[in-house]
Amino acid sequence: MNYFELFNIAESFAVDVDAITQTYRELQKQYHPDKFATANDQDKLAVVQKSAEINDAYTTLKHPVSRAEYLLKLRGLDIQHETQTLQDPSFLMQQMEYRERLEDIAALAEPFDAVVEFEQELESEIAGFQQKLTGYIESNENEAAANTIRKLKFMFKLVAELERLEDEQLAF
């Protein structure tokens, strides 16, 4: 049983994350190990394994990048632990520009406005990549989807770095 089947939803990139969260809560209630405290050891182990599978499925399905990677894995293209880098020169240039901008923002005495502006720009870029990814997955263009996932991974990592910078500024 794959994660989509476990959550009783269609294998698709476009999912209702709120519905997934609701199903997750229902499954966790059903398979919570405390409910099986008086069961035999074999049943206890089975419930613990089921609970772990539910957690893994939820973690995978709720985030767009991990959900897309999982869909590609189901199609026979596993990129979850790859070390391959992108061969797209324009995106590589964009990566360098984003890194320089992040460094420039970190050097500002009052970076808050610049952080907010950069976050909005990155969110817009991410939305565009997710829209492209949806199309690639739906049309079974798996290699194009894989390249878009690689770009999204960079973008989400950059957003996390920007959030850390913002947190550091708020701490002062």
Short mmCIF file of C-alpha atoms in Angstrom, two decimals:
data_model
loop_
_atom_site.label_atom_id
_atom_site.label_comp_id
_atom_site.label_asym_id
_atom_site.label_seq_id
_atom_site.Cartn_x
_atom_site.Cartn_y
_atom_site.Cartn_z
CA MET A 1 0.00 0.00 0.00
CA ASN A 2 1.47 3.37 -0.98
CA TYR A 3 0.99 6.60 0.97
CA PHE A 4 -1.80 7.85 -1.28
CA GLU A 5 -3.70 4.61 -0.79
CA LEU A 6 -3.08 4.78 2.97
CA PHE A 7 -4.69 8.23 3.03
CA ASN A 8 -7.40 7.16 0.55
CA ILE A 9 -6.61 9.89 -2.00
CA ALA A 10 -5.75 9.83 -5.70
CA GLU A 11 -2.08 9.72 -6.72
CA SER A 12 -1.72 13.38 -7.64
CA PHE A 13 0.50 16.35 -6.93
CA ALA A 14 -2.56 18.56 -6.40
CA VAL A 15 -3.92 17.46 -3.04
CA ASP A 16 -5.99 19.03 -0.30
CA VAL A 17 -3.46 19.37 2.53
CA ASP A 18 -6.24 20.14 5.05
CA ALA A 19 -7.98 16.86 4.14
CA ILE A 20 -4.65 15.02 4.49
CA THR A 21 -4.20 16.53 7.95
CA GLN A 22 -7.71 15.45 8.94
CA THR A 23 -7.11 11.90 7.70
CA TYR A 24 -3.76 11.83 9.50
CA ARG A 25 -5.45 12.69 12.80
CA GLU A 26 -8.11 10.02 12.27
CA LEU A 27 -5.50 7.37 11.40
CA GLN A 28 -3.35 8.31 14.40
CA LYS A 29 -6.36 7.94 16.69
CA GLN A 30 -7.15 4.54 15.15
CA TYR A 31 -3.57 3.23 15.38
CA HIS A 32 -2.27 5.03 18.46
CA PRO A 33 0.00 2.58 20.36
CA ASP A 34 -1.60 3.49 23.72
CA LYS A 35 -4.87 1.91 22.52
CA PHE A 36 -3.07 -1.41 22.23
CA ALA A 37 -1.34 -1.42 25.62
CA THR A 38 -2.93 -4.75 26.60
CA ALA A 39 -2.36 -6.42 23.20
CA ASN A 40 0.25 -9.15 22.68
CA ASP A 41 3.78 -8.16 21.68
CA GLN A 42 3.26 -9.02 18.01
CA ASP A 43 0.18 -6.77 17.76
CA LYS A 44 1.94 -3.99 19.66
CA LEU A 45 4.83 -4.13 17.21
CA ALA A 46 2.46 -4.09 14.24
CA VAL A 47 0.66 -1.01 15.59
CA VAL A 48 3.92 0.82 16.25
CA GLN A 49 5.02 0.07 12.67
CA LYS A 50 1.66 1.24 11.31
CA SER A 51 1.86 4.43 13.35
CA ALA A 52 5.37 5.09 11.99
CA GLU A 53 4.14 4.46 8.43
CA ILE A 54 1.29 6.95 8.97
CA ASN A 55 3.76 9.56 10.25
CA ASP A 56 6.08 8.99 7.27
CA ALA A 57 3.16 9.23 4.85
CA TYR A 58 1.88 12.44 6.40
CA THR A 59 5.32 14.04 6.38
CA THR A 60 5.77 13.08 2.73
CA LEU A 61 2.34 14.07 1.45
CA LYS A 62 1.97 17.42 3.21
CA HIS A 63 5.05 19.07 1.66
CA PRO A 64 5.01 19.73 -2.10
CA VAL A 65 8.65 18.76 -2.75
CA SER A 66 8.56 15.48 -0.85
CA ARG A 67 5.13 14.66 -2.34
CA ALA A 68 6.46 15.27 -5.87
CA GLU A 69 9.59 13.21 -5.17
CA TYR A 70 7.40 10.40 -3.87
CA LEU A 71 5.19 10.51 -6.97
CA LEU A 72 8.28 10.24 -9.18
CA LYS A 73 9.57 7.37 -7.05
CA LEU A 74 6.28 5.54 -7.60
CA ARG A 75 6.91 6.03 -11.33
CA GLY A 76 10.39 4.55 -11.06
CA LEU A 77 12.43 7.78 -10.88
CA ASP A 78 14.00 8.09 -7.42
CA ILE A 79 15.65 11.49 -6.83
CA GLN A 80 15.21 11.71 -3.04
CA HIS A 81 18.84 11.03 -2.17
CA GLU A 82 20.57 12.06 -5.35
CA THR A 83 23.63 14.23 -5.58
CA GLN A 84 23.05 15.34 -9.17
CA THR A 85 23.18 19.08 -9.70
CA LEU A 86 21.16 21.15 -12.11
CA GLN A 87 22.54 21.76 -15.58
CA ASP A 88 20.40 24.84 -16.22
CA PRO A 89 22.82 27.81 -16.62
CA SER A 90 20.12 30.46 -16.23
CA PHE A 91 18.94 28.96 -12.95
CA LEU A 92 22.54 28.63 -11.75
CA MET A 93 23.00 32.36 -12.41
CA GLN A 94 19.78 33.08 -10.59
CA GLN A 95 21.02 31.00 -7.63
CA MET A 96 24.19 33.09 -7.46
CA GLU A 97 22.17 36.32 -7.60
CA TYR A 98 19.88 35.11 -4.82
CA ARG A 99 22.88 34.15 -2.66
CA GLU A 100 24.47 37.57 -3.18
CA ARG A 101 21.19 39.25 -2.31
CA LEU A 102 20.92 37.21 0.87
CA GLU A 103 24.45 38.29 1.84
CA ASP A 104 23.60 41.93 1.07
CA ILE A 105 20.49 41.73 3.26
CA ALA A 106 22.48 40.15 6.10
CA ALA A 107 24.89 43.09 5.97
CA LEU A 108 22.15 45.73 6.33
CA ALA A 109 21.79 47.54 9.67
CA GLU A 110 17.97 47.40 9.37
CA PRO A 111 17.18 44.43 7.10
CA PHE A 112 13.49 43.89 7.96
CA ASP A 113 11.96 45.57 4.88
CA ALA A 114 14.48 43.89 2.57
CA VAL A 115 13.74 40.49 4.16
CA VAL A 116 10.00 40.93 3.65
CA GLU A 117 10.46 42.03 0.04
CA PHE A 118 12.79 39.11 -0.72
CA GLU A 119 10.42 36.63 0.96
CA GLN A 120 7.57 37.85 -1.23
CA GLU A 121 9.71 37.49 -4.36
CA LEU A 122 10.76 33.96 -3.38
CA GLU A 123 7.17 32.94 -2.58
CA SER A 124 6.12 34.15 -6.02
CA GLU A 125 8.94 32.15 -7.66
CA ILE A 126 8.01 29.06 -5.65
CA ALA A 127 4.36 29.37 -6.69
CA GLY A 128 5.46 29.52 -10.33
CA PHE A 129 7.65 26.44 -9.96
CA GLN A 130 4.84 24.55 -8.23
CA GLN A 131 2.47 25.42 -11.06
CA LYS A 132 4.99 24.12 -13.60
CA LEU A 133 5.55 21.01 -11.48
CA THR A 134 1.84 20.27 -11.41
CA GLY A 135 1.73 20.37 -15.21
CA TYR A 136 4.83 18.20 -15.62
CA ILE A 137 3.54 15.57 -13.20
CA GLU A 138 0.07 15.50 -14.70
CA SER A 139 1.50 15.09 -18.21
CA ASN A 140 4.05 12.44 -17.07
CA GLU A 141 7.04 14.60 -18.03
CA ASN A 142 9.06 13.04 -15.22
CA GLU A 143 12.52 14.44 -16.10
CA ALA A 144 11.14 17.99 -16.37
CA ALA A 145 9.36 17.42 -13.05
CA ALA A 146 12.62 16.19 -11.49
CA ASN A 147 14.47 19.34 -12.63
CA THR A 148 11.71 21.53 -11.23
CA ILE A 149 11.89 19.67 -7.92
CA ARG A 150 15.64 20.35 -7.81
CA LYS A 151 14.93 24.06 -8.29
CA LEU A 152 12.23 24.03 -5.63
CA LYS A 153 14.60 22.38 -3.15
CA PHE A 154 17.02 25.27 -3.62
CA MET A 155 14.21 27.83 -3.26
CA PHE A 156 12.85 26.28 -0.04
CA LYS A 157 16.39 26.09 1.37
CA LEU A 158 16.87 29.79 0.57
CA VAL A 159 13.57 30.67 2.26
CA ALA A 160 14.70 28.77 5.36
CA GLU A 161 17.98 30.72 5.39
CA LEU A 162 16.07 33.97 5.03
CA GLU A 163 13.80 33.00 7.93
CA ARG A 164 16.86 32.23 10.08
CA LEU A 165 18.26 35.66 9.22
CA GLU A 166 14.95 37.26 10.17
CA ASP A 167 14.86 35.33 13.46
CA GLU A 168 18.40 36.44 14.27
CA GLN A 169 17.41 40.06 13.67
CA LEU A 170 14.32 39.75 15.86
CA ALA A 171 16.42 38.29 18.68
CA PHE A 172 18.24 41.63 19.06
#
